[in-house]
Short mmCIF file of C-alpha atoms in Angstrom, two decimals:
data_model
loop_
_atom_site.label_atom_id
_atom_site.label_comp_id
_atom_site.label_asym_id
_atom_site.label_seq_id
_atom_site.Cartn_x
_atom_site.Cartn_y
_atom_site.Cartn_z
CA UNK A 1125 13.23 -14.41 20.00
CA UNK A 1126 16.11 -12.48 21.60
CA UNK A 1127 17.60 -11.35 18.28
CA UNK A 1128 16.34 -7.78 17.47
CA UNK A 1129 15.37 -8.61 13.88
CA UNK A 1130 12.91 -5.70 13.50
CA UNK A 1131 15.44 -3.08 14.60
CA UNK A 1132 18.01 -4.58 12.27
CA UNK A 1133 15.50 -4.57 9.38
CA UNK A 1134 14.52 -0.97 10.11
CA UNK A 1135 17.96 0.56 10.48
CA UNK A 1136 20.01 -1.59 8.09
CA UNK A 1137 19.28 0.80 5.16
CA UNK A 1138 20.79 3.64 7.24
CA UNK A 1139 24.02 1.62 7.41
CA UNK A 1140 23.92 1.70 3.60
CA UNK A 1141 23.41 5.49 3.77
CA UNK A 1142 26.56 5.78 5.94
CA UNK A 1143 28.58 3.73 3.41
CA UNK A 1144 27.32 5.80 0.46
CA UNK A 1145 28.24 9.03 2.28
CA UNK A 1146 31.83 7.78 2.54
CA UNK A 1147 32.18 7.05 -1.20
CA UNK A 1148 34.82 9.26 -2.86
CA UNK A 1149 36.22 9.61 -6.38
CA UNK A 1150 35.17 11.06 -9.76
CA UNK A 1151 31.46 11.41 -10.56
CA UNK A 1152 31.26 8.17 -12.55
CA UNK A 1153 32.92 6.11 -9.80
CA UNK A 1154 30.72 7.67 -7.11
CA UNK A 1155 27.56 6.97 -9.15
CA UNK A 1156 28.53 3.36 -9.87
CA UNK A 1157 29.48 2.55 -6.26
CA UNK A 1158 26.40 4.32 -4.87
CA UNK A 1159 24.14 2.18 -7.07
CA UNK A 1160 25.93 -1.01 -6.10
CA UNK A 1161 25.86 -0.20 -2.37
CA UNK A 1162 22.14 0.66 -2.47
CA UNK A 1163 21.39 -2.52 -4.42
CA UNK A 1164 23.39 -4.72 -2.04
CA UNK A 1165 21.94 -3.21 1.16
CA UNK A 1166 18.30 -3.20 -0.07
CA UNK A 1167 18.64 -6.79 -1.36
CA UNK A 1168 20.13 -7.95 1.94
CA UNK A 1169 17.28 -6.19 3.81
CA UNK A 1170 14.77 -8.10 1.67
CA UNK A 1171 16.53 -11.44 2.38
CA UNK A 1172 16.43 -10.65 6.11
CA UNK A 1173 12.70 -9.81 5.91
CA UNK A 1174 12.12 -13.11 4.07
CA UNK A 1175 13.90 -14.91 6.93
CA UNK A 1176 11.53 -13.09 9.32
CA UNK A 1177 8.56 -14.29 7.24
CA UNK A 1178 9.75 -17.89 7.62
CA UNK A 1179 10.08 -17.48 11.40
CA UNK A 1180 6.63 -15.86 11.73
CA UNK A 1181 4.07 -18.05 13.53
CA UNK A 1182 0.87 -17.99 11.40
CA UNK A 1183 -1.37 -19.18 14.25
CA UNK A 1184 -0.38 -16.38 16.65
CA UNK A 1185 -2.85 -13.47 16.76
CA UNK A 1186 -0.71 -11.17 18.92
CA UNK A 1187 2.50 -9.30 18.19
CA UNK A 1188 5.69 -11.22 17.45
CA UNK A 1189 9.44 -10.35 17.50
CA UNK A 1190 8.58 -7.74 20.16
CA UNK A 1191 11.36 -5.38 21.28
CA UNK A 1192 10.82 -2.88 24.08
CA UNK A 1193 13.32 -0.43 25.52
CA UNK A 1194 12.26 2.32 27.90
CA UNK A 1195 13.05 5.52 26.03
CA UNK A 1196 11.80 8.34 28.29
CA UNK A 1197 10.93 6.73 31.63
CA UNK A 1198 9.53 9.94 33.09
CA UNK A 1199 7.12 10.39 30.16
CA UNK A 1200 6.29 6.67 29.79
CA UNK A 1201 7.41 6.71 26.13
CA UNK A 1202 9.29 3.62 24.93
CA UNK A 1203 11.04 2.25 21.88
CA UNK A 1204 8.49 -0.50 21.22
CA UNK A 1205 8.57 -2.62 18.03
CA UNK A 1206 6.58 -5.68 16.97
CA UNK A 1207 4.57 -7.09 14.07
CA UNK A 1208 1.45 -9.20 13.65
CA UNK A 1209 -0.29 -10.67 10.62
CA UNK A 1210 -1.59 -7.24 9.60
CA UNK A 1211 1.80 -5.49 9.49
CA UNK A 1212 3.89 -8.48 8.33
CA UNK A 1213 3.17 -8.17 4.61
CA UNK A 1214 3.50 -4.37 4.56
CA UNK A 1215 7.05 -4.79 5.86
CA UNK A 1216 7.61 -7.42 3.14
CA UNK A 1217 6.15 -5.07 0.50
CA UNK A 1218 8.55 -2.28 1.56
CA UNK A 1219 11.64 -4.51 1.42
CA UNK A 1220 10.48 -6.19 -1.83
CA UNK A 1221 9.92 -2.97 -3.79
CA UNK A 1222 13.03 -1.02 -2.68
CA UNK A 1223 15.65 -3.12 -4.57
CA UNK A 1224 13.30 -3.13 -7.58
CA UNK A 1225 13.26 0.69 -7.43
CA UNK A 1226 17.05 0.84 -7.20
CA UNK A 1227 17.36 -1.44 -10.23
CA UNK A 1228 14.69 0.55 -12.14
CA UNK A 1229 16.72 3.76 -11.55
CA UNK A 1230 20.00 2.20 -12.71
CA UNK A 1231 20.01 3.98 -16.09
CA UNK A 1232 17.12 6.42 -15.66
CA UNK A 1233 18.82 8.52 -12.95
CA UNK A 1234 22.18 9.97 -14.02
CA UNK A 1235 22.40 13.21 -11.99
CA UNK A 1236 23.10 13.31 -8.24
CA UNK A 1237 23.02 9.49 -8.09
CA UNK A 1238 24.65 9.44 -4.64
CA UNK A 1239 21.97 11.67 -3.10
CA UNK A 1240 19.21 9.76 -4.91
CA UNK A 1241 20.29 6.40 -3.42
CA UNK A 1242 20.65 7.97 0.04
CA UNK A 1243 17.07 9.29 -0.22
CA UNK A 1244 15.73 5.85 -1.19
CA UNK A 1245 17.50 3.98 1.60
CA UNK A 1246 16.37 6.58 4.18
CA UNK A 1247 12.83 6.20 2.82
CA UNK A 1248 13.03 2.43 3.31
CA UNK A 1249 13.98 2.88 6.98
CA UNK A 1250 10.97 5.14 7.61
CA UNK A 1251 8.59 2.79 5.76
CA UNK A 1252 9.64 -0.33 7.67
CA UNK A 1253 9.65 1.60 10.95
CA UNK A 1254 6.07 2.79 10.39
CA UNK A 1255 4.80 -0.78 10.08
CA UNK A 1256 6.84 -2.08 13.05
CA UNK A 1257 6.29 0.70 15.61
CA UNK A 1258 4.10 -0.12 18.62
CA UNK A 1259 4.53 3.20 20.38
CA UNK A 1260 2.39 6.08 19.11
CA UNK A 1261 5.24 8.63 19.34
CA UNK A 1262 7.63 6.28 17.53
CA UNK A 1263 4.94 5.59 14.92
CA UNK A 1264 4.48 9.33 14.36
CA UNK A 1265 8.24 9.88 13.90
CA UNK A 1266 8.44 7.18 11.21
CA UNK A 1267 5.06 8.05 9.65
CA UNK A 1268 6.08 11.68 9.15
CA UNK A 1269 9.71 10.89 8.38
CA UNK A 1270 8.59 9.36 5.08
CA UNK A 1271 7.63 12.85 3.86
CA UNK A 1272 11.18 14.21 3.76
CA UNK A 1273 12.93 11.75 1.39
CA UNK A 1274 9.80 11.54 -0.81
CA UNK A 1275 9.62 15.35 -1.00
CA UNK A 1276 13.29 15.43 -2.09
CA UNK A 1277 12.85 12.59 -4.62
CA UNK A 1278 9.93 14.37 -6.34
CA UNK A 1279 11.41 17.88 -6.01
CA UNK A 1280 14.92 17.10 -7.31
CA UNK A 1281 14.52 14.21 -9.79
CA UNK A 1282 10.94 14.84 -10.93
CA UNK A 1283 9.48 16.32 -14.12
CA UNK A 1284 9.09 19.96 -15.25
CA UNK A 1285 6.51 20.86 -12.52
CA UNK A 1286 8.34 18.91 -9.83
CA UNK A 1287 8.69 21.75 -7.29
CA UNK A 1288 4.95 22.57 -7.41
CA UNK A 1289 4.01 18.88 -7.07
CA UNK A 1290 6.51 18.26 -4.25
CA UNK A 1291 5.18 21.18 -2.21
CA UNK A 1292 1.56 20.20 -2.87
CA UNK A 1293 2.32 16.64 -1.68
CA UNK A 1294 4.19 17.96 1.38
CA UNK A 1295 1.59 20.55 2.44
CA UNK A 1296 -1.43 18.26 1.99
CA UNK A 1297 0.08 15.46 4.04
CA UNK A 1298 1.58 17.81 6.62
CA UNK A 1299 -1.78 19.49 7.30
CA UNK A 1300 -3.38 16.14 8.19
CA UNK A 1301 -0.34 15.21 10.25
CA UNK A 1302 -0.51 18.36 12.40
CA UNK A 1303 -4.05 17.37 13.42
CA UNK A 1304 -2.81 13.85 14.15
CA UNK A 1305 -0.03 15.25 16.38
CA UNK A 1306 -2.57 17.30 18.36
CA UNK A 1307 -4.72 14.16 18.74
CA UNK A 1308 -1.71 12.13 19.90
CA UNK A 1309 -0.91 14.74 22.55
CA UNK A 1310 -4.54 14.75 23.72
CA UNK A 1311 -4.56 10.94 23.84
CA UNK A 1312 -1.31 10.91 25.81
CA UNK A 1313 -2.54 13.51 28.32
CA UNK A 1314 -5.79 11.58 28.77
CA UNK A 1315 -4.23 8.11 29.26
CA UNK A 1316 -0.66 8.84 30.40
CA UNK A 1317 0.81 6.38 27.89
CA UNK A 1318 1.77 6.28 24.22
CA UNK A 1319 1.96 2.47 24.11
CA UNK A 1320 -0.25 1.39 21.21
CA UNK A 1321 -1.01 -2.09 22.64
CA UNK A 1322 -2.27 -0.53 25.90
CA UNK A 1323 -4.31 2.08 24.00
CA UNK A 1324 -5.89 -0.63 21.79
CA UNK A 1325 -6.99 -2.61 24.86
CA UNK A 1326 -8.31 0.43 26.78
CA UNK A 1327 -10.26 2.81 24.52
CA UNK A 1328 -10.98 6.31 25.87
CA UNK A 1329 -14.46 7.77 26.59
CA UNK A 1330 -16.92 8.11 23.68
CA UNK A 1331 -16.96 11.95 23.53
CA UNK A 1332 -13.17 12.04 23.42
CA UNK A 1333 -13.14 9.31 20.75
CA UNK A 1334 -15.19 11.45 18.34
CA UNK A 1335 -12.67 14.31 18.22
CA UNK A 1336 -9.64 12.04 18.19
CA UNK A 1337 -11.12 9.88 15.42
CA UNK A 1338 -11.66 12.95 13.19
CA UNK A 1339 -8.10 14.20 13.76
CA UNK A 1340 -6.56 10.82 12.92
CA UNK A 1341 -8.96 10.43 9.99
CA UNK A 1342 -7.71 13.73 8.51
CA UNK A 1343 -4.16 12.39 8.42
CA UNK A 1344 -4.95 8.89 7.16
CA UNK A 1345 -7.51 10.08 4.57
CA UNK A 1346 -4.93 12.39 2.95
CA UNK A 1347 -2.31 9.63 2.96
CA UNK A 1348 -4.63 7.03 1.33
CA UNK A 1349 -5.73 9.37 -0.41
CA UNK A 1350 -9.53 9.43 -0.07
CA UNK A 1351 -11.88 11.62 -2.07
CA UNK A 1352 -11.95 14.71 -1.92
CA UNK A 1353 -8.38 15.13 -0.52
CA UNK A 1354 -6.85 13.08 -3.35
CA UNK A 1355 -5.85 15.92 -5.70
CA UNK A 1356 -2.16 15.88 -4.68
CA UNK A 1357 -1.72 12.31 -5.90
CA UNK A 1358 -2.04 12.67 -9.71
CA UNK A 1359 0.35 15.67 -9.67
CA UNK A 1360 2.87 13.84 -7.47
CA UNK A 1361 2.75 10.73 -9.67
CA UNK A 1362 3.08 12.60 -12.96
CA UNK A 1363 6.12 14.59 -11.81
CA UNK A 1364 7.84 11.91 -9.71
CA UNK A 1365 10.58 9.77 -11.29
CA UNK A 1366 9.43 6.22 -12.11
CA UNK A 1367 10.88 4.68 -8.93
CA UNK A 1368 9.30 7.48 -6.88
CA UNK A 1369 5.88 6.63 -8.33
CA UNK A 1370 6.49 2.93 -7.58
CA UNK A 1371 7.13 3.55 -3.87
CA UNK A 1372 4.40 6.18 -3.64
CA UNK A 1373 1.74 3.82 -5.04
CA UNK A 1374 3.23 0.61 -3.69
CA UNK A 1375 3.84 1.52 -0.05
CA UNK A 1376 3.08 5.13 0.94
CA UNK A 1377 -0.63 4.97 0.06
CA UNK A 1378 -0.96 1.88 2.27
CA UNK A 1379 0.08 3.82 5.38
CA UNK A 1380 -3.35 5.46 5.56
CA UNK A 1381 -5.16 2.11 5.47
CA UNK A 1382 -2.70 0.69 7.99
CA UNK A 1383 -3.39 3.67 10.26
CA UNK A 1384 -7.13 2.92 10.19
CA UNK A 1385 -6.42 -0.67 11.24
CA UNK A 1386 -4.01 0.35 14.02
CA UNK A 1387 -5.75 3.43 15.44
CA UNK A 1388 -9.32 4.08 14.22
CA UNK A 1389 -10.88 0.64 14.72
CA UNK A 1390 -9.15 -0.58 17.91
CA UNK A 1391 -8.62 2.73 19.77
CA UNK A 1392 -11.80 4.62 18.80
CA UNK A 1393 -14.36 1.82 18.23
CA UNK A 1394 -17.52 3.79 19.15
CA UNK A 1395 -16.47 6.73 16.96
CA UNK A 1396 -15.67 4.29 14.14
CA UNK A 1397 -19.18 2.82 14.39
CA UNK A 1398 -20.67 6.33 14.31
CA UNK A 1399 -18.65 7.54 11.30
CA UNK A 1400 -18.75 4.28 9.28
CA UNK A 1401 -21.66 5.37 6.99
CA UNK A 1402 -19.76 8.55 6.08
CA UNK A 1403 -16.56 6.63 5.24
CA UNK A 1404 -18.48 4.07 3.18
CA UNK A 1405 -20.18 6.77 1.10
CA UNK A 1406 -16.88 8.61 0.60
CA UNK A 1407 -15.36 5.30 -0.55
CA UNK A 1408 -18.15 4.71 -3.09
CA UNK A 1409 -17.82 8.27 -4.45
CA UNK A 1410 -14.06 7.74 -4.77
CA UNK A 1411 -14.53 4.44 -6.63
CA UNK A 1412 -17.05 5.81 -9.16
CA UNK A 1413 -15.79 9.41 -9.57
CA UNK A 1414 -12.07 8.66 -9.95
CA UNK A 1415 -12.84 5.74 -12.30
CA UNK A 1416 -14.77 8.13 -14.56
CA UNK A 1417 -11.93 10.68 -14.37
CA UNK A 1418 -9.44 7.92 -15.27
CA UNK A 1419 -11.47 7.12 -18.40
CA UNK A 1420 -10.78 10.54 -19.95
CA UNK A 1421 -7.07 10.84 -19.12
CA UNK A 1422 -4.54 11.34 -21.92
CA UNK A 1423 -1.49 10.84 -19.67
CA UNK A 1424 -0.61 7.21 -18.80
CA UNK A 1425 0.65 8.05 -15.32
CA UNK A 1426 -2.40 10.17 -14.48
CA UNK A 1427 -4.71 7.35 -15.52
CA UNK A 1428 -2.94 4.85 -13.25
CA UNK A 1429 -2.83 7.44 -10.44
CA UNK A 1430 -6.61 7.94 -10.58
CA UNK A 1431 -7.10 4.16 -10.71
CA UNK A 1432 -5.07 3.97 -7.45
CA UNK A 1433 -7.55 6.30 -5.73
CA UNK A 1434 -10.40 4.05 -6.92
CA UNK A 1435 -8.64 0.91 -5.66
CA UNK A 1436 -7.96 2.55 -2.30
CA UNK A 1437 -11.71 3.24 -2.15
CA UNK A 1438 -12.24 -0.54 -2.00
CA UNK A 1439 -9.74 -0.72 0.86
CA UNK A 1440 -11.54 1.83 3.05
CA UNK A 1441 -14.89 0.28 2.13
CA UNK A 1442 -13.64 -3.17 3.20
CA UNK A 1443 -12.01 -2.01 6.45
CA UNK A 1444 -15.05 -0.05 7.64
CA UNK A 1445 -17.53 -2.85 6.95
CA UNK A 1446 -15.98 -4.34 10.13
CA UNK A 1447 -16.65 -7.84 8.79
CA UNK A 1448 -14.11 -10.65 8.54
CA UNK A 1449 -14.27 -10.71 4.73
CA UNK A 1450 -14.19 -6.92 4.46
CA UNK A 1451 -11.18 -6.35 6.72
CA UNK A 1452 -9.17 -9.28 5.33
CA UNK A 1453 -10.14 -8.22 1.80
CA UNK A 1454 -9.04 -4.63 2.50
CA UNK A 1455 -5.65 -5.82 3.75
CA UNK A 1456 -5.23 -8.17 0.78
CA UNK A 1457 -6.30 -5.44 -1.63
CA UNK A 1458 -3.55 -3.16 -0.25
CA UNK A 1459 -0.90 -5.85 -0.70
CA UNK A 1460 -2.16 -6.72 -4.19
CA UNK A 1461 -2.43 -3.08 -5.27
CA UNK A 1462 1.07 -2.45 -3.92
CA UNK A 1463 2.47 -5.01 -6.37
CA UNK A 1464 0.20 -4.29 -9.38
CA UNK A 1465 0.34 -0.47 -9.31
CA UNK A 1466 4.11 -0.53 -8.75
CA UNK A 1467 4.49 -2.78 -11.81
CA UNK A 1468 2.15 -0.62 -13.92
CA UNK A 1469 4.18 2.52 -13.15
CA UNK A 1470 7.31 0.58 -14.14
CA UNK A 1471 5.54 -0.27 -17.44
CA UNK A 1472 5.04 3.45 -18.04
CA UNK A 1473 8.70 4.02 -17.14
CA UNK A 1474 9.87 1.53 -19.76
CA UNK A 1475 8.22 3.38 -22.66
CA UNK A 1476 8.93 6.82 -21.16
CA UNK A 1477 12.69 6.06 -21.06
CA UNK A 1478 12.54 5.36 -24.80
CA UNK A 1479 10.19 8.06 -26.11
CA UNK A 1480 10.20 10.62 -23.23
CA UNK A 1481 6.46 11.15 -23.30
CA UNK A 1482 3.55 9.71 -21.30
CA UNK A 1483 0.91 10.87 -23.77
CA UNK A 1484 -1.23 7.84 -24.70
CA UNK A 1485 -1.89 9.18 -28.24
CA UNK A 1486 1.85 9.09 -29.06
CA UNK A 1487 1.91 5.30 -28.78
CA UNK A 1488 0.02 2.48 -30.51
CA UNK A 1489 0.78 -0.88 -32.10
CA UNK A 1490 3.60 -1.67 -29.65
CA UNK A 1491 2.71 -5.38 -29.85
CA UNK A 1492 4.50 -5.47 -33.22
CA UNK A 1493 7.91 -4.30 -32.03
CA UNK A 1494 7.62 -4.96 -28.25
CA UNK A 1495 5.88 -8.36 -27.82
CA UNK A 1496 7.48 -9.12 -24.41
CA UNK A 1497 6.42 -5.72 -23.11
CA UNK A 1498 2.88 -6.25 -24.46
CA UNK A 1499 2.62 -9.60 -22.64
CA UNK A 1500 3.88 -8.22 -19.29
CA UNK A 1501 1.62 -5.18 -19.58
CA UNK A 1502 -1.37 -7.43 -20.39
CA UNK A 1503 -0.93 -9.61 -17.27
CA UNK A 1504 -0.60 -6.54 -15.03
CA UNK A 1505 -3.56 -4.79 -16.69
CA UNK A 1506 -5.75 -7.88 -16.12
CA UNK A 1507 -4.55 -7.99 -12.50
CA UNK A 1508 -5.63 -4.36 -12.05
CA UNK A 1509 -9.02 -5.15 -13.62
CA UNK A 1510 -9.45 -8.02 -11.12
CA UNK A 1511 -9.43 -11.03 -13.43
CA UNK A 1512 -9.92 -14.30 -11.46
CA UNK A 1513 -6.55 -15.97 -11.07
CA UNK A 1514 -4.80 -12.65 -10.36
CA UNK A 1515 -4.29 -10.96 -7.00
CA UNK A 1516 -6.63 -8.08 -7.92
CA UNK A 1517 -9.66 -10.39 -7.95
CA UNK A 1518 -9.22 -11.73 -4.40
CA UNK A 1519 -9.10 -8.34 -2.67
CA UNK A 1520 -11.99 -6.81 -4.63
CA UNK A 1521 -14.19 -9.87 -4.25
CA UNK A 1522 -13.72 -10.06 -0.47
CA UNK A 1523 -14.27 -6.34 0.12
CA UNK A 1524 -17.47 -6.41 -1.93
CA UNK A 1525 -18.58 -9.57 -0.10
CA UNK A 1526 -18.05 -7.75 3.20
CA UNK A 1527 -19.91 -4.69 1.91
CA UNK A 1528 -22.92 -6.76 0.78
CA UNK A 1529 -23.30 -8.04 4.37
CA UNK A 1530 -23.55 -4.47 5.67
CA UNK A 1531 -25.28 -2.37 2.99
CA UNK A 1532 -26.46 -3.78 -0.34
CA UNK A 1533 -26.95 -0.33 -1.94
CA UNK A 1534 -23.37 0.75 -1.21
CA UNK A 1535 -22.07 -2.67 -2.32
CA UNK A 1536 -24.04 -2.49 -5.59
CA UNK A 1537 -22.71 1.02 -6.33
CA UNK A 1538 -19.15 -0.04 -5.48
CA UNK A 1539 -19.47 -2.99 -7.87
CA UNK A 1540 -19.90 -0.55 -10.79
CA UNK A 1541 -16.26 0.38 -10.13
CA UNK A 1542 -15.27 -3.11 -11.31
CA UNK A 1543 -16.92 -2.42 -14.70
CA UNK A 1544 -15.44 1.09 -14.95
CA UNK A 1545 -12.02 -0.27 -13.93
CA UNK A 1546 -12.16 -2.79 -16.76
CA UNK A 1547 -13.19 0.00 -19.15
CA UNK A 1548 -10.33 2.44 -18.48
CA UNK A 1549 -7.61 -0.23 -18.29
CA UNK A 1550 -8.75 -1.97 -21.50
CA UNK A 1551 -8.96 1.39 -23.31
CA UNK A 1552 -5.42 2.22 -22.14
CA UNK A 1553 -4.10 -1.17 -23.25
CA UNK A 1554 -5.85 -1.04 -26.64
CA UNK A 1555 -4.56 2.47 -27.41
CA UNK A 1556 -0.96 1.77 -26.36
CA UNK A 1557 -0.43 -1.83 -27.48
CA UNK A 1558 -2.82 -2.40 -30.41
CA UNK A 1559 -3.97 -0.31 -33.34
CA UNK A 1560 -1.94 1.48 -36.01
CA UNK A 1561 1.64 2.61 -35.49
CA UNK A 1562 1.18 6.24 -36.49
CA UNK A 1563 4.25 7.42 -34.60
CA UNK A 1564 7.46 6.43 -36.37
CA UNK A 1565 9.52 6.81 -33.16
CA UNK A 1566 7.21 4.45 -31.27
CA UNK A 1567 7.52 1.87 -34.07
CA UNK A 1568 11.31 1.89 -33.67
CA UNK A 1569 11.34 1.33 -29.89
CA UNK A 1570 13.19 -1.77 -28.67
CA UNK A 1571 11.60 -4.46 -26.49
CA UNK A 1572 12.36 -4.85 -22.76
CA UNK A 1573 16.05 -5.51 -22.12
CA UNK A 1574 17.55 -8.01 -19.68
CA UNK A 1575 17.56 -5.59 -16.71
CA UNK A 1576 13.93 -4.59 -17.25
CA UNK A 1577 12.92 -8.23 -17.66
CA UNK A 1578 14.57 -9.11 -14.32
CA UNK A 1579 12.58 -6.28 -12.70
CA UNK A 1580 9.22 -7.48 -14.08
CA UNK A 1581 9.55 -11.25 -13.49
CA UNK A 1582 9.13 -11.18 -9.66
CA UNK A 1583 6.26 -8.68 -9.92
CA UNK A 1584 4.34 -10.70 -12.52
CA UNK A 1585 4.91 -13.95 -10.60
CA UNK A 1586 3.70 -12.26 -7.40
CA UNK A 1587 0.47 -11.07 -9.09
CA UNK A 1588 -0.28 -14.62 -10.31
CA UNK A 1589 0.85 -16.38 -7.11
CA UNK A 1590 -1.27 -14.14 -4.86
CA UNK A 1591 -4.23 -14.73 -7.19
CA UNK A 1592 -3.86 -18.52 -7.36
CA UNK A 1593 -2.76 -19.19 -3.77
CA UNK A 1594 -4.03 -16.31 -1.57
CA UNK A 1595 -4.28 -18.65 1.43
CA UNK A 1596 -0.58 -18.16 2.26
CA UNK A 1597 -1.24 -14.49 2.98
CA UNK A 1598 -4.74 -15.02 4.39
CA UNK A 1599 -3.64 -17.67 6.91
CA UNK A 1600 -1.21 -15.16 8.44
CA UNK A 1601 -3.54 -12.16 8.27
CA UNK A 1602 -6.66 -13.94 9.63
CA UNK A 1603 -5.72 -14.40 13.35
CA UNK A 1604 -4.72 -10.73 13.79
CA UNK A 1605 -7.73 -9.47 11.80
CA UNK A 1606 -10.08 -11.69 13.81
CA UNK A 1607 -8.60 -10.45 17.10
CA UNK A 1608 -9.06 -6.86 15.94
CA UNK A 1609 -12.74 -7.46 15.14
CA UNK A 1610 -13.46 -9.40 18.36
CA UNK A 1611 -12.06 -6.49 20.41
CA UNK A 1612 -13.93 -3.95 18.26
CA UNK A 1613 -17.32 -5.61 18.77
CA UNK A 1614 -16.65 -6.14 22.48
CA UNK A 1615 -15.88 -2.41 22.82
CA UNK A 1616 -19.07 -1.27 21.06
CA UNK A 1617 -21.14 -3.84 22.97
CA UNK A 1618 -22.37 -5.63 19.87
CA UNK A 1619 -22.25 -9.21 18.64
CA UNK A 1620 -19.68 -9.98 15.96
CA UNK A 1621 -21.22 -11.07 12.63
CA UNK A 1622 -20.55 -14.75 12.00
CA UNK A 1623 -21.05 -17.29 9.23
CA UNK A 1624 -21.87 -19.95 11.81
CA UNK A 1625 -25.71 -19.73 11.54
CA UNK A 1626 -25.49 -20.51 7.82
CA UNK A 1627 -23.45 -23.62 8.52
CA UNK A 1628 -25.91 -24.75 11.21
CA UNK A 1629 -28.86 -24.25 8.86
CA UNK A 1630 -27.12 -26.28 6.16
CA UNK A 1631 -26.43 -29.10 8.59
CA UNK A 1632 -30.07 -29.14 9.77
CA UNK A 1633 -31.28 -29.14 6.20
CA UNK A 1634 -28.99 -32.03 5.28
CA UNK A 1635 -30.07 -34.00 8.35
CA UNK A 1636 -33.74 -33.46 7.52
CA UNK A 1637 -33.17 -34.68 3.97
CA UNK A 1638 -31.52 -37.83 5.33
CA UNK A 1639 -34.51 -38.46 7.67
CA UNK A 1640 -36.95 -38.02 4.79
CA UNK A 1641 -34.90 -40.45 2.77
CA UNK A 1642 -35.09 -43.03 5.61
CA UNK A 1643 -38.87 -42.54 6.06
CA UNK A 1644 -39.40 -43.04 2.38
CA UNK A 1645 -37.58 -46.37 2.51
#
């Protein structure tokens, strides 16, 4: 395809930024036109990404819509963009959630609206660019660029402790990123190229892989975030405005998992094999520990933030099983969690806008005066728990299936997270939606309005659709995931696990039964 659709998708939000910068007039006019411009540009970006989804060839394992322009010839660094089945749905997630965030901020954000919309559109450019970049230097620019608008969104429009939380978020992620930059320089000096496709096909020597893997791991683990470098996340979520939490949970956390799939497994396969037990144990600790911490939270946002760390534990567990089910399950879990957690933070935003508190004890009995809200919250809560028929079930089931093939002890321990997840989400739902209405202010709250309903409908439908018909996503993810695993096992000199022997055994068994049946006659 000659049309540069990925570049257009990536930089279209910046066109919106340019338009917003030119808006003049009194504060009310500027705010209104800034909102409308951001809504129009982000919606158009989503429509364009949907067109890209329709053009995407589901059978192709390699990169599609590839664009390559030599950037610095002398240094062999190029502007290289392309997507495969792994990155496709992360681009879709970014374009899907941004207009929802703009709409969610329509009434909630009243100060510095122009700057707020500029920050969100700039953030969208960096997010899409991260998932499309096929040059390591370009990837790093987009990957780190995300920090700046998110830092501003938390620091300017956040809660009372916003400055502390913004700096904690910035410093944690920056520390990991400095190590990643050093590793990128070392990788470039060793190979003479920053082209990610070339680096995936030609891994460096084992000793070098070990150090590089650890440096990249530091950056991706903080971004996920994995235990024990997760402590910035609850603070960032609690202080961030609702839309900030939506993007943080929906897209930014997925960049760590995406990094593992793009760098750790294909570029450092021997190091990945060596460090896999460590990652799997860290994932299990994250699942159990953060689930227990979530159980005792009194703040709605903190509870959902800790649940995000637990769900990301399933992602790392699935990816590092290096099995078909595990990797595909990890990718699906990220997509599913991106939708569910975003919607849950919006649920918190709805009641926070009315009562201006996130304290669980201040609510109760909302089913009486907010039945629509109670229904929406219930579907999303069940999706988070992993009820069959929702998207949460598919990802968790596949990651655990992959884990059972590798280590039954780790898989059994990880499965306890499903029980704990059900416990903390059901407790949250019971305390907020059912019970007595002790708080008079909570009893007088109005149900979701038309704007809020429009926000929730696509999210709820997505949770159900992904749960009922996951094959649409899986069919597009599978070829790229399979190619990744084939290359990984070829690099470590091992045979890729396959389900084929089971099928052969079943066929033999069936044939034998048929023979016995004939002999009997």
